[in-house]
């Protein structure tokens, strides 16, 4: 599933984030629920302007936008 792909991408592309998640002992199911929320709602939690940009990219580039946006959000919030 797409959430499994995202888990793998985080481990490969964002090893520091992955390590932090492991330290926090966040279960895979807990992360999956966040990712499903992002994917099912198409990032409607973002500010309107950002959300519309993601939707434009999704229509133009396809589902890889879901992964790129997820990784970008995790990268932006990695220091939090």
mmCIF file of C-alpha atoms in Angstrom:
data_model
loop_
_atom_site.group_PDB
_atom_site.id
_atom_site.type_symbol
_atom_site.label_atom_id
_atom_site.label_comp_id
_atom_site.label_asym_id
_atom_site.label_seq_id
_atom_site.Cartn_x
_atom_site.Cartn_y
_atom_site.Cartn_z
ATOM 1 C CA UNK A 1 0.000 0.000 0.000
ATOM 2 C CA UNK A 2 0.997 3.628 -0.330
ATOM 3 C CA UNK A 3 1.572 3.953 3.407
ATOM 4 C CA UNK A 4 4.106 1.116 3.319
ATOM 5 C CA UNK A 5 5.906 2.853 0.475
ATOM 6 C CA UNK A 6 5.985 6.063 2.509
ATOM 7 C CA UNK A 7 7.390 4.212 5.536
ATOM 8 C CA UNK A 8 10.180 2.859 3.320
ATOM 9 C CA UNK A 9 10.836 6.266 1.757
ATOM 10 C CA UNK A 10 11.198 7.874 5.168
ATOM 11 C CA UNK A 11 13.703 5.236 6.212
ATOM 12 C CA UNK A 12 15.714 5.783 3.002
ATOM 13 C CA UNK A 13 15.357 9.530 2.347
ATOM 14 C CA UNK A 14 15.012 10.861 5.909
ATOM 15 C CA UNK A 15 17.084 8.586 8.134
ATOM 16 C CA UNK A 16 17.286 11.163 10.946
ATOM 17 C CA UNK A 17 13.487 11.439 11.044
ATOM 18 C CA UNK A 18 13.158 7.664 10.914
ATOM 19 C CA UNK A 19 15.609 7.327 13.787
ATOM 20 C CA UNK A 20 13.669 9.891 15.844
ATOM 21 C CA UNK A 21 10.443 7.999 15.229
ATOM 22 C CA UNK A 22 12.138 4.805 16.386
ATOM 23 C CA UNK A 23 13.414 6.505 19.547
ATOM 24 C CA UNK A 24 9.899 7.774 20.283
ATOM 25 C CA UNK A 25 8.723 4.179 19.805
ATOM 26 C CA UNK A 26 5.905 5.229 17.513
ATOM 27 C CA UNK A 27 4.239 2.127 16.226
ATOM 28 C CA UNK A 28 3.894 1.640 12.500
ATOM 29 C CA UNK A 29 0.098 1.658 12.915
ATOM 30 C CA UNK A 30 0.184 5.089 14.564
ATOM 31 C CA UNK A 31 2.198 6.523 11.688
ATOM 32 C CA UNK A 32 -0.026 4.798 9.166
ATOM 33 C CA UNK A 33 -3.095 6.553 10.577
ATOM 34 C CA UNK A 34 -1.398 9.928 10.063
ATOM 35 C CA UNK A 35 -0.370 9.044 6.526
ATOM 36 C CA UNK A 36 -3.820 7.735 5.649
ATOM 37 C CA UNK A 37 -5.307 10.983 6.911
ATOM 38 C CA UNK A 38 -2.967 12.956 4.664
ATOM 39 C CA UNK A 39 -3.663 10.790 1.627
ATOM 40 C CA UNK A 40 -7.438 10.447 2.061
ATOM 41 C CA UNK A 41 -7.995 14.157 2.712
ATOM 42 C CA UNK A 42 -5.429 15.198 0.103
ATOM 43 C CA UNK A 43 -3.607 17.406 2.607
ATOM 44 C CA UNK A 44 -6.637 19.580 3.378
ATOM 45 C CA UNK A 45 -5.050 20.310 6.779
ATOM 46 C CA UNK A 46 -2.609 22.641 5.028
ATOM 47 C CA UNK A 47 -3.311 26.343 4.521
ATOM 48 C CA UNK A 48 -5.627 26.817 1.539
ATOM 49 C CA UNK A 49 -2.979 28.198 -0.788
ATOM 50 C CA UNK A 50 -0.607 25.319 -0.065
ATOM 51 C CA UNK A 51 -3.367 22.730 -0.315
ATOM 52 C CA UNK A 52 -4.437 24.024 -3.730
ATOM 53 C CA UNK A 53 -0.830 23.884 -4.921
ATOM 54 C CA UNK A 54 -0.582 20.251 -3.799
ATOM 55 C CA UNK A 55 -3.820 19.477 -5.634
ATOM 56 C CA UNK A 56 -2.492 21.135 -8.805
ATOM 57 C CA UNK A 57 0.671 19.056 -8.583
ATOM 58 C CA UNK A 58 -1.370 15.912 -7.927
ATOM 59 C CA UNK A 59 -3.444 16.479 -11.052
ATOM 60 C CA UNK A 60 -0.387 17.315 -13.138
ATOM 61 C CA UNK A 61 2.185 14.812 -11.824
ATOM 62 C CA UNK A 62 0.091 12.046 -10.283
ATOM 63 C CA UNK A 63 0.405 10.085 -7.082
ATOM 64 C CA UNK A 64 4.128 10.680 -6.621
ATOM 65 C CA UNK A 65 3.010 14.096 -5.352
ATOM 66 C CA UNK A 66 1.577 12.403 -2.256
ATOM 67 C CA UNK A 67 4.996 11.029 -1.355
ATOM 68 C CA UNK A 68 6.886 14.217 -2.185
ATOM 69 C CA UNK A 69 4.517 16.333 -0.116
ATOM 70 C CA UNK A 70 4.657 13.916 2.817
ATOM 71 C CA UNK A 71 8.448 13.897 2.796
ATOM 72 C CA UNK A 72 8.512 17.689 2.522
ATOM 73 C CA UNK A 73 6.192 18.085 5.519
ATOM 74 C CA UNK A 74 8.280 15.689 7.580
ATOM 75 C CA UNK A 75 11.469 17.509 6.566
ATOM 76 C CA UNK A 76 10.035 20.922 7.446
ATOM 77 C CA UNK A 77 8.918 19.695 10.849
ATOM 78 C CA UNK A 78 11.922 17.490 11.605
ATOM 79 C CA UNK A 79 13.436 19.989 14.023
ATOM 80 C CA UNK A 80 10.206 20.392 15.969
#
